[in-house]
Tab-separated table of C-alpha atoms and ligand atoms in Angstrom:
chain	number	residue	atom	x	y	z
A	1	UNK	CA	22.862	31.067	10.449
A	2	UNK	CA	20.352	30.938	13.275
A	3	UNK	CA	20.459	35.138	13.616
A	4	UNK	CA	20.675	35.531	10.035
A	5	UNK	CA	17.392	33.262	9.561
A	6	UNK	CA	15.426	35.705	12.615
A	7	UNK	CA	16.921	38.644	11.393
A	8	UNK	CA	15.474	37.733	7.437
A	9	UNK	CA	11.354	38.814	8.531
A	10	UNK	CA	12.896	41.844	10.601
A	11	UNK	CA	14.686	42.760	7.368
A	12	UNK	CA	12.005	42.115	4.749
A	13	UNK	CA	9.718	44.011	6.972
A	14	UNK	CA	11.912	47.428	7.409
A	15	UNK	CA	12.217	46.783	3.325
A	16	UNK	CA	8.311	46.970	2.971
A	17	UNK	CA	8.204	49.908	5.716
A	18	UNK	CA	10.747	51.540	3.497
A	19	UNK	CA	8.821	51.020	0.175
A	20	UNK	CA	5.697	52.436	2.079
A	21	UNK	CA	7.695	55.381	3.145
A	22	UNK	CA	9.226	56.333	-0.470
A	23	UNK	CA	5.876	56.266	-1.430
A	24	UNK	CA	6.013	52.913	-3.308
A	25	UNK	CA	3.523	50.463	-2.976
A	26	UNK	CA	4.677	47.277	-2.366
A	27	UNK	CA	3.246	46.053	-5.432
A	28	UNK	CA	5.019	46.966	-8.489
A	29	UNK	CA	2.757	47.953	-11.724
A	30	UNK	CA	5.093	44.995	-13.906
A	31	UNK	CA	4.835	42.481	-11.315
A	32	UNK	CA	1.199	42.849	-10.909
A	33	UNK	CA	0.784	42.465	-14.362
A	34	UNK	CA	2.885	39.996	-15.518
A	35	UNK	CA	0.872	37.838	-16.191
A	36	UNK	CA	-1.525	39.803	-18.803
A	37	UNK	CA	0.931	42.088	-20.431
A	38	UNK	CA	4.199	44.081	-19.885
A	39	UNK	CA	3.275	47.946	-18.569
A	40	UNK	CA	5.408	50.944	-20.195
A	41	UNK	CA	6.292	54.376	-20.000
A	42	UNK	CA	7.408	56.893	-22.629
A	43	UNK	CA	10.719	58.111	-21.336
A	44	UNK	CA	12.212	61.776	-21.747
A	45	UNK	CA	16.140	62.719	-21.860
A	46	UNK	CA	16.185	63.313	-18.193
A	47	UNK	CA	15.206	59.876	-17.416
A	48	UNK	CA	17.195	57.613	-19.870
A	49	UNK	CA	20.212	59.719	-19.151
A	50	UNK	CA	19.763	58.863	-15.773
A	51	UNK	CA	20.235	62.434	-14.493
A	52	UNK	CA	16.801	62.306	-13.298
A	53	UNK	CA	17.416	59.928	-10.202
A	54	UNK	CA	14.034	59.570	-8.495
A	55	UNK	CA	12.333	58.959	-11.798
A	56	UNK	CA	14.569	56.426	-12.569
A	57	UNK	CA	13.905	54.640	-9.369
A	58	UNK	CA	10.536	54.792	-10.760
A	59	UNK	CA	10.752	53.492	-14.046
A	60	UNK	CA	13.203	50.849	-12.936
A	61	UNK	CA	10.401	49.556	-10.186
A	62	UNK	CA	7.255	50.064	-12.111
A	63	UNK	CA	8.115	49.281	-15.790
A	64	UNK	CA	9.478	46.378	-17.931
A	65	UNK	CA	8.524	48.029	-21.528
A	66	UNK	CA	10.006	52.167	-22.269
A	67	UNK	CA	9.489	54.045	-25.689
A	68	UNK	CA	11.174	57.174	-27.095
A	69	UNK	CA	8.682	60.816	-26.341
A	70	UNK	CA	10.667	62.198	-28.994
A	71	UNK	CA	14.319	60.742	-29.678
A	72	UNK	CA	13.854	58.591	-32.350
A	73	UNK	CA	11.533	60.812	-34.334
A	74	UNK	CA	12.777	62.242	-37.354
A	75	UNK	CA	13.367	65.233	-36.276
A	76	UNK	CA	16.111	64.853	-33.948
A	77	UNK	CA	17.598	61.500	-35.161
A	78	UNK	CA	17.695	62.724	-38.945
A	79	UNK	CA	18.014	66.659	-39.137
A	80	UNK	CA	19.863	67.330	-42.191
A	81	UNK	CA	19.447	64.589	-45.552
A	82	UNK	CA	23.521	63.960	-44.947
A	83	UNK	CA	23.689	63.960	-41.050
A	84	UNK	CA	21.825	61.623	-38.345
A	85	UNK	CA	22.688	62.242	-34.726
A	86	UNK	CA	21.875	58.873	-33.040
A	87	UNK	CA	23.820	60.651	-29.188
A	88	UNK	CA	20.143	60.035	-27.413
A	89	UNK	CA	18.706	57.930	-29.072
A	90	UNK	CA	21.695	55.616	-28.035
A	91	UNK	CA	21.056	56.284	-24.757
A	92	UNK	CA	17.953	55.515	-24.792
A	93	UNK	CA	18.575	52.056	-26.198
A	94	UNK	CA	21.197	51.433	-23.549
A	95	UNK	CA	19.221	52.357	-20.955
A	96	UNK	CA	16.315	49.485	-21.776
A	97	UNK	CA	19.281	47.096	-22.106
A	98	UNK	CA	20.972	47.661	-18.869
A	99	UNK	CA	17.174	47.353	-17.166
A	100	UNK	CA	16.225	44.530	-19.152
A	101	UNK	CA	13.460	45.788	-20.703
A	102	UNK	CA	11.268	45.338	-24.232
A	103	UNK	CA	12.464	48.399	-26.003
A	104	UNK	CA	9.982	50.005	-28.513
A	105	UNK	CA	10.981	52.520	-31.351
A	106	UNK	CA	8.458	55.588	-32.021
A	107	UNK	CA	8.123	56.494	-34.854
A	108	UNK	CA	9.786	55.993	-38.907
A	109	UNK	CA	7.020	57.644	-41.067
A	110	UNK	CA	4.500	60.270	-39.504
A	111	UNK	CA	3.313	64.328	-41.123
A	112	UNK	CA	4.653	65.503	-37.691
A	113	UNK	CA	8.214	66.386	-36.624
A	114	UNK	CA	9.508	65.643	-39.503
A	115	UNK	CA	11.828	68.219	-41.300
A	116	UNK	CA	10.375	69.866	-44.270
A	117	UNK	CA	14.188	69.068	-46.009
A	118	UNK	CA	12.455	65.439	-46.225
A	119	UNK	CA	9.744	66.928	-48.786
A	120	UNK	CA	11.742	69.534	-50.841
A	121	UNK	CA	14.494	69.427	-53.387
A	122	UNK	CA	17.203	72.554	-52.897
A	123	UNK	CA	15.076	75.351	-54.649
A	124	UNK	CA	12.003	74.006	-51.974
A	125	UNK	CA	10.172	72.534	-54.675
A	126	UNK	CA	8.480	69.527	-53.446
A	127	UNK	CA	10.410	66.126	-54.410
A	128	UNK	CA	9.405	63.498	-56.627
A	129	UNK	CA	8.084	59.896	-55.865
A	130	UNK	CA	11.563	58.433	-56.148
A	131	UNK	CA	13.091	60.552	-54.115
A	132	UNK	CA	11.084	60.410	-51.185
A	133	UNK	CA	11.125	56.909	-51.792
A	134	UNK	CA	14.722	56.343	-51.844
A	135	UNK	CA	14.833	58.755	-48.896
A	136	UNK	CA	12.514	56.757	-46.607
A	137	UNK	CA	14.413	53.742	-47.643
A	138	UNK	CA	17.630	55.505	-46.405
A	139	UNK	CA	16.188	56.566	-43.406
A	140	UNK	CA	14.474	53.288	-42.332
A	141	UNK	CA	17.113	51.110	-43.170
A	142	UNK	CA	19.580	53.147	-41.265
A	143	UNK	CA	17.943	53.673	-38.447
A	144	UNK	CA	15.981	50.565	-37.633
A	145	UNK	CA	19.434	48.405	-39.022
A	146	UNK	CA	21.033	50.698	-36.043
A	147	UNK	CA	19.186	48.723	-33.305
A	148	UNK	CA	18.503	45.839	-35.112
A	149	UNK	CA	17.775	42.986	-32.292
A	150	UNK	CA	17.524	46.269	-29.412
A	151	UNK	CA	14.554	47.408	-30.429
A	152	UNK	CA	12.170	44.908	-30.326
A	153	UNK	CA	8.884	46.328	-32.061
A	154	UNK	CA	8.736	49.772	-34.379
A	155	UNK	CA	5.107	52.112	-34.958
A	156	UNK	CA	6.516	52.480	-38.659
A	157	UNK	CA	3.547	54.340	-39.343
A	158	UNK	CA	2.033	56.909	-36.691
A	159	UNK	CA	-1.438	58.728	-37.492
A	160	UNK	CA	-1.982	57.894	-41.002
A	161	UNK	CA	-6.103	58.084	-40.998
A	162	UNK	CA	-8.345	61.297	-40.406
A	163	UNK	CA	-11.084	61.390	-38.106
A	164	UNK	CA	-13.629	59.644	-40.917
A	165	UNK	CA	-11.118	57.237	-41.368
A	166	UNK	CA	-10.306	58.231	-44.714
A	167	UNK	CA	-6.599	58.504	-45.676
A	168	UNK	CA	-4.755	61.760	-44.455
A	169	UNK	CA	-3.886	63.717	-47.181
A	170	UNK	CA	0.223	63.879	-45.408
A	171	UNK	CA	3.333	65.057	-47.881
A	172	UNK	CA	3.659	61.181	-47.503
A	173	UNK	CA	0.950	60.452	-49.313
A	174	UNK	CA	0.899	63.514	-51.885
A	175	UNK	CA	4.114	63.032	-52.667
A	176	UNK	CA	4.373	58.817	-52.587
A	177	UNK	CA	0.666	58.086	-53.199
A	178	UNK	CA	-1.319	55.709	-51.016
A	179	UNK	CA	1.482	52.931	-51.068
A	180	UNK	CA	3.860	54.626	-48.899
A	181	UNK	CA	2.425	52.664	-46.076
A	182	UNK	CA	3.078	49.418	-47.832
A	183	UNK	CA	6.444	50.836	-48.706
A	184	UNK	CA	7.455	51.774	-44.932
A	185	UNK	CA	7.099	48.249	-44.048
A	186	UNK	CA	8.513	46.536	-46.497
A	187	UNK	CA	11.449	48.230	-45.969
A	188	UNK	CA	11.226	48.464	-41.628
A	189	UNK	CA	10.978	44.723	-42.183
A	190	UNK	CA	14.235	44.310	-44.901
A	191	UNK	CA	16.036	46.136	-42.289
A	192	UNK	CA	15.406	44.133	-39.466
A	193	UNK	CA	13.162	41.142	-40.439
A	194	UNK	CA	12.653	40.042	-36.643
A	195	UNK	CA	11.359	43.427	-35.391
A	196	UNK	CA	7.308	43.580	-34.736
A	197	UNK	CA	5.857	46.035	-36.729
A	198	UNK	CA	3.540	48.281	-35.896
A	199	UNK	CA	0.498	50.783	-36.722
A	200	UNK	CA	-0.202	53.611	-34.110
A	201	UNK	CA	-3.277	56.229	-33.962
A	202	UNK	CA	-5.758	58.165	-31.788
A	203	UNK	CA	-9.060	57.501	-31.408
A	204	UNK	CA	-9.782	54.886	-33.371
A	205	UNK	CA	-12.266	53.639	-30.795
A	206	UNK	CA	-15.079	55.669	-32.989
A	207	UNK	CA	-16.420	53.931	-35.272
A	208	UNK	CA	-15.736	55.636	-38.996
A	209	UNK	CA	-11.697	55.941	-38.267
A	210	UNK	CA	-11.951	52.438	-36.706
A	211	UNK	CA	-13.308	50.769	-39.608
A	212	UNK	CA	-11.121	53.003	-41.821
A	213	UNK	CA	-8.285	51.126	-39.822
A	214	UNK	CA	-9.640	47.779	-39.897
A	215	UNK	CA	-9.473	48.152	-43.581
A	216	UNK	CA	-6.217	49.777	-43.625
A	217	UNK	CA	-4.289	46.534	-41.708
A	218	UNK	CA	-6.382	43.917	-44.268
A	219	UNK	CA	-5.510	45.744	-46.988
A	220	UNK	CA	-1.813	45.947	-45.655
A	221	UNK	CA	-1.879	41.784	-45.023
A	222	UNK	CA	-3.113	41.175	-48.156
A	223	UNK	CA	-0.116	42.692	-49.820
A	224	UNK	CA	1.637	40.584	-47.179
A	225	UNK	CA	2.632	42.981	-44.640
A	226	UNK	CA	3.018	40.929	-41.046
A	227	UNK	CA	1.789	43.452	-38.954
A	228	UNK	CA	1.770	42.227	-35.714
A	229	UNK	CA	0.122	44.760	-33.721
A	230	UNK	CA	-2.057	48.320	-33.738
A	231	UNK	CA	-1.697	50.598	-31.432
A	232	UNK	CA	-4.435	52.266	-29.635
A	233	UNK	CA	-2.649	55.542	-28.719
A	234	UNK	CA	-4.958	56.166	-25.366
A	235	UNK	CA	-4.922	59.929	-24.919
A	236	UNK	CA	-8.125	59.578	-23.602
A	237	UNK	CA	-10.786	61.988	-21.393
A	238	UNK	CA	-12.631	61.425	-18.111
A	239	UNK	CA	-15.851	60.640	-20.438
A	240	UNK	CA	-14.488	59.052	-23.699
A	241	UNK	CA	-13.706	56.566	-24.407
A	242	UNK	CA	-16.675	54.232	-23.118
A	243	UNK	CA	-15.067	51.164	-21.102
A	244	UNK	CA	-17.470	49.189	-23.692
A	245	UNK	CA	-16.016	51.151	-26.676
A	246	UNK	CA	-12.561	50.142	-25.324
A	247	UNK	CA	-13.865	47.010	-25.018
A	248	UNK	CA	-14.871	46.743	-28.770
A	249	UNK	CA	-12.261	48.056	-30.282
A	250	UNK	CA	-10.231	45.713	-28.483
A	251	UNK	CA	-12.329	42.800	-30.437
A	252	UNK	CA	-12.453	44.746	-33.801
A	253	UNK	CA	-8.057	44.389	-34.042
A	254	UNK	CA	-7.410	40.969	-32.763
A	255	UNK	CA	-10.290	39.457	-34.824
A	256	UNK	CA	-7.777	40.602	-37.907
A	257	UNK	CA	-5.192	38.175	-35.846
A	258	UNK	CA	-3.006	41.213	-34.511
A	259	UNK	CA	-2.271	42.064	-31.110
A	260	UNK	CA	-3.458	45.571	-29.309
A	261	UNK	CA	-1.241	47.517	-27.590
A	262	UNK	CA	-2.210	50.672	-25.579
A	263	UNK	CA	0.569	52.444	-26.445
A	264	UNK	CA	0.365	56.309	-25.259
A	265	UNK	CA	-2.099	56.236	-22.534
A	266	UNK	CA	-2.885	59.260	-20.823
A	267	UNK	CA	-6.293	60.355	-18.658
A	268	UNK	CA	-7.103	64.357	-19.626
A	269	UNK	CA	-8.872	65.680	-16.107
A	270	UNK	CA	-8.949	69.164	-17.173
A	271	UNK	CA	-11.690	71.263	-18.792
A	272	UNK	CA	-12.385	70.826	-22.431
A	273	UNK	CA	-10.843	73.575	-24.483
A	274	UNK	CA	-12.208	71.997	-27.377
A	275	UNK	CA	-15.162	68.955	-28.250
A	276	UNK	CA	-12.856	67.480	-30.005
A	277	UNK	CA	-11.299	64.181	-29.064
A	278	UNK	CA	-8.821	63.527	-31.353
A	279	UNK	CA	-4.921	63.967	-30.287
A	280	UNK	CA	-4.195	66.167	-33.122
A	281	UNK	CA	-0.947	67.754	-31.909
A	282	UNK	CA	-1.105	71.130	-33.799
A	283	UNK	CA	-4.232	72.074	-31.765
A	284	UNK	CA	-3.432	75.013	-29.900
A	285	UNK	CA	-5.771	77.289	-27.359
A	286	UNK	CA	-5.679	80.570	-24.930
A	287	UNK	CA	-4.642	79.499	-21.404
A	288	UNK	CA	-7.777	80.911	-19.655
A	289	UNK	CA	-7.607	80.395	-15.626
A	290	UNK	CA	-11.492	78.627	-16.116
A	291	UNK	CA	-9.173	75.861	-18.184
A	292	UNK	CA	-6.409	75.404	-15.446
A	293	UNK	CA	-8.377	74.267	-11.871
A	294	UNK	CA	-6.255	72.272	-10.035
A	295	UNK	CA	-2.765	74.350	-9.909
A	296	UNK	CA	-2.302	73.176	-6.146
A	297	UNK	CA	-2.809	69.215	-6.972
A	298	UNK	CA	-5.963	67.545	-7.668
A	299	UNK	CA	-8.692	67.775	-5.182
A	300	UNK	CA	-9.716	64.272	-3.128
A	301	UNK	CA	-12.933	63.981	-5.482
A	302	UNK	CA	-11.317	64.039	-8.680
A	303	UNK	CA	-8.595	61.671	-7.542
A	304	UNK	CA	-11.565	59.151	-6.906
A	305	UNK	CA	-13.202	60.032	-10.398
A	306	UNK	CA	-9.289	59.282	-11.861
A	307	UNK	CA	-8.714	56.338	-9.945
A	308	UNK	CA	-12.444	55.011	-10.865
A	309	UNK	CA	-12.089	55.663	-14.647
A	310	UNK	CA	-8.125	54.072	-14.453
A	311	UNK	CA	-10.246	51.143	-12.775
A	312	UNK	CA	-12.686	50.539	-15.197
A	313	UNK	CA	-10.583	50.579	-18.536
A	314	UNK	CA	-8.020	48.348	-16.785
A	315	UNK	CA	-10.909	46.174	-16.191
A	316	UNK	CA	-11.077	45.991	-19.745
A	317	UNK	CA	-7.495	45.496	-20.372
A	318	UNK	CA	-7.149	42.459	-18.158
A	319	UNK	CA	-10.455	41.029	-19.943
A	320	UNK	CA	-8.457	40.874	-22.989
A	321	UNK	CA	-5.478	40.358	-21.714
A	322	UNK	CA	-4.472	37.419	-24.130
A	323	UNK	CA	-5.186	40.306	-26.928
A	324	UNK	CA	-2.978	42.916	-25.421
A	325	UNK	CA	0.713	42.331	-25.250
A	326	UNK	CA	1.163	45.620	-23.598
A	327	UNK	CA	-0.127	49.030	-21.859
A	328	UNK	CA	2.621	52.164	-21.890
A	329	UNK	CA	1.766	55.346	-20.557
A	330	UNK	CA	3.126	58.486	-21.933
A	331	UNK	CA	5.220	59.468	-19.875
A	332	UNK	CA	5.791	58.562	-15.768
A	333	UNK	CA	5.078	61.671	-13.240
A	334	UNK	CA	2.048	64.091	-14.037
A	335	UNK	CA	4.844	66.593	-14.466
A	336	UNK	CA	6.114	64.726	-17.648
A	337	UNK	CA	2.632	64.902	-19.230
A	338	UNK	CA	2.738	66.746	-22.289
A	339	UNK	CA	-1.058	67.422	-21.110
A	340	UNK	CA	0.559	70.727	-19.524
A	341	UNK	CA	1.553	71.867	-22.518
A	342	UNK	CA	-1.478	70.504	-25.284
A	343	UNK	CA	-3.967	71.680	-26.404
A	344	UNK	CA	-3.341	75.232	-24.026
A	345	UNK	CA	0.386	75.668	-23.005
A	346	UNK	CA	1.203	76.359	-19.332
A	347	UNK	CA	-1.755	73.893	-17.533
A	348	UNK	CA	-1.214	71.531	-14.661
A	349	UNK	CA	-2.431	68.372	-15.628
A	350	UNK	CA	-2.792	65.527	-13.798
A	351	UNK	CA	-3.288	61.982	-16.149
A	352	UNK	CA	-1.304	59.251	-14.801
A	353	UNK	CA	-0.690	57.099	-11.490
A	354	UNK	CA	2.420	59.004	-10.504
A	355	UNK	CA	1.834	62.573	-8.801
A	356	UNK	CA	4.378	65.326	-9.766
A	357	UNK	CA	6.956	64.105	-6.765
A	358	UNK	CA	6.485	60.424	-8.176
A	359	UNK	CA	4.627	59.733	-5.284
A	360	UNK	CA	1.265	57.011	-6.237
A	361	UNK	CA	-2.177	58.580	-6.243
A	362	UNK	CA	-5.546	56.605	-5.404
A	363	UNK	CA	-5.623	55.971	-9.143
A	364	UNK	CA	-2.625	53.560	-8.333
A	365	UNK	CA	-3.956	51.077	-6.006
A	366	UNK	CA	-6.799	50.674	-7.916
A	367	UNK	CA	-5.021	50.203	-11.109
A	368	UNK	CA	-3.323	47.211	-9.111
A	369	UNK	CA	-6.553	45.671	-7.735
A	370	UNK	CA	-7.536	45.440	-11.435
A	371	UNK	CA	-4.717	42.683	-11.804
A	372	UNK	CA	-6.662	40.729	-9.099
A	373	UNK	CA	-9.971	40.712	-11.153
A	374	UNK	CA	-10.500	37.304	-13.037
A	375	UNK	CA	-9.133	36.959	-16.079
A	376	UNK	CA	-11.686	36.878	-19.444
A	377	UNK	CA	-14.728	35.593	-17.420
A	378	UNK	CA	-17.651	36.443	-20.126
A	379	UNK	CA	-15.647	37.056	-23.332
A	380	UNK	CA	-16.825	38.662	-25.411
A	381	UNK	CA	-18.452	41.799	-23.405
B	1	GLA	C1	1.268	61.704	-30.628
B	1	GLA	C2	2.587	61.053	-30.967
B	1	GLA	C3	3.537	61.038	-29.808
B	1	GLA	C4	3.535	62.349	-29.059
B	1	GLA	C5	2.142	62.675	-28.664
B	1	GLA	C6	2.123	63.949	-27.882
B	1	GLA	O1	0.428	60.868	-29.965
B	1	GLA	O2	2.437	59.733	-31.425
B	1	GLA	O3	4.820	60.810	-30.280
B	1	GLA	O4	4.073	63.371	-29.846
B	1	GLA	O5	1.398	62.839	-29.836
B	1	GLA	O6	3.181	64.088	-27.030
């Protein structure tokens, strides 16, 4: 007893010597959080399969919420109108069961990866109303019934708003007319009436796609939709969003009583290849070398500018941390990002806390003294 009690400091010592070592901080990103909101990551195959070892040392340490990069997209889980293939998106599930985590599901109705099967009758005519009706209805009742009490919160509709915040003009919406929003919920919530639901986009921190949301969730609620949070996707750049536009924003949702979440957050250090700042994912550009600096890691001054800018949105995050019930990055190692591969294929980019061989960067330490800041000391900003 007596060797066991002098060996316990000895041992909790070479522990912490061995954390240092593997490159972890002893302070975990969910732990230092816990008390303002759980802290994600957007897994791939390789990780909820578990063939990816290291990363799933990772994940397992730093993160108690995951969602799906692409499993449970349409795409993949529903290919053909007779056939879903549920192989990883079971996995997936499993994998945030075994770890104990809140599982989120990504995404039942959005224009992208989605087959065009979903939009056409046999000749590749487009369908009627009904049809696309009764085929969202089959596909959202299957698949959120599926997980029904696993998955704890859906983004039943992903990207629904242009940039003026005007409706985008999707198949969804052509096809359905404007109430296939109201639709996709009423039936995400038939299927699994516990489930949160959710709405995700990009940049609705500016102002005309912000109010074009605001508008979209009241309108929703009045037709008695609970939606219970919006989700402020967070592919953001080294100069936008403003920590006081985050800030904002922030206010705008929960005065509608929903939660925020950040749900996809990324940091873009590379050169613009475009001024624009929405996350449209069919933007494409020339990989130019002028575009793709830092191929041999991310020089000491930029870290700083990364870790600074991680700094000061957190700062805003733990503000409002009664209004945010979570933050999720997309994706865990800078090597996941699909930042090397949008808008120019073939970049290195370097967005998150994680370097390529999972090891932290400066960005993560001050991410963690963020959780020490007091908690909403001058609300509102
Ligand atoms: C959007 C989608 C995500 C993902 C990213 C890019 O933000 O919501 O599912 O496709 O684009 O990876």
């Amino acid at each position: 007893m007596k060797i066991q009690t002098r060996l316990f400091p000895v041992a909790i010592g070479f522990l912490g010597m061995l954390m240092m070592t593997n490159g972890f901080a002893q302070t975990t990103l969910k732990d230092a959080f816990k008390k303002d909101f759980l802290i994600g990551a957007a897994l791939n195959e390789s990780q909820f399969t578990g063939q990816n070892t290291n990363a799933v040392a990772l994940i397992k340490a730093q993160f108690d919420t995951i969602s799906p990069e692409n499993v449970l997209k349409w795409e993949p889980i529903h290919p053909k109108p007779d056939r879903y293939d549920f192989t990883a998106a079971d996995q997936y599930v499993e994998f945030g069961q075994k770890n104990g985590m809140f599982i989120v599901g990504h995404t039942l109705v959005w224009h992208s990866q989605t087959p065009k099967w979903v939009f056409q009758d046999d000749q590749g005519n487009p369908v009627d109303r009904d049809t696309l009706l009764a085929r969202l209805h089959d596909h959202i009742s299957t698949v959120v019934g599926r997980y029904k009490g696993k998955i704890g919160g859906w983004d039943v509709v992903n990207e629904a708003l242009n940039e003026d915040g005007t409706l985008r003009d999707s198949p969804w919406k052509k096809i359905i007319g404007e109430d296939y929003l109201l639709k996709a919920y009423q039936f995400a919530h038939e299927a699994d009436p516990q489930a949160e639901l959710y709405y995700n986009d990009y940049s609705l921190e500016n102002a005309p796609k912000q109010n074009g949301a605001v508008a979209l969730v009241k309108k929703l609620q009045a037709q008695g939709v609970l939606i219970t949070a919006v989700g402020l996707q967070g592919h953001y750049k080294m100069d936008w969003p403003g920590p006081q536009q985050v800030d904002a924003t922030i206010q705008a949702f929960s005065k509608l009583g929903v939660k925020v979440m950040i749900t996809e957050l990324d940091l873009d250090v590379l050169p613009p290849a475009t001024g624009s700042q929405a996350a449209e994912v069919s933007m494409n550009f020339a990989l130019q070398a002028k575009l793709n600096p830092y191929t041999n890691g991310l020089p000491d001054a930029v870290q700083q500018q990364l870790a600074k800018r991680y700094a000061d949105l957190f700062a805003v995050f733990v503000k409002h941390h009664d209004r945010i019930s979570r933050v999720t990055f997309w994706g865990v190692t800078d090597g996941d990002s699909w930042l090397n591969n949008w808008p120019v294929k073939g970049r290195a980019a370097h967005p998150f806390l994680f370097n390529r061989d999972g090891k932290p960067k400066p960005a993560f330490n001050a991410v963690i003294q963020t959780s020490k800041l007091p908690q909403d000391p001058q609300k509102p900003m």
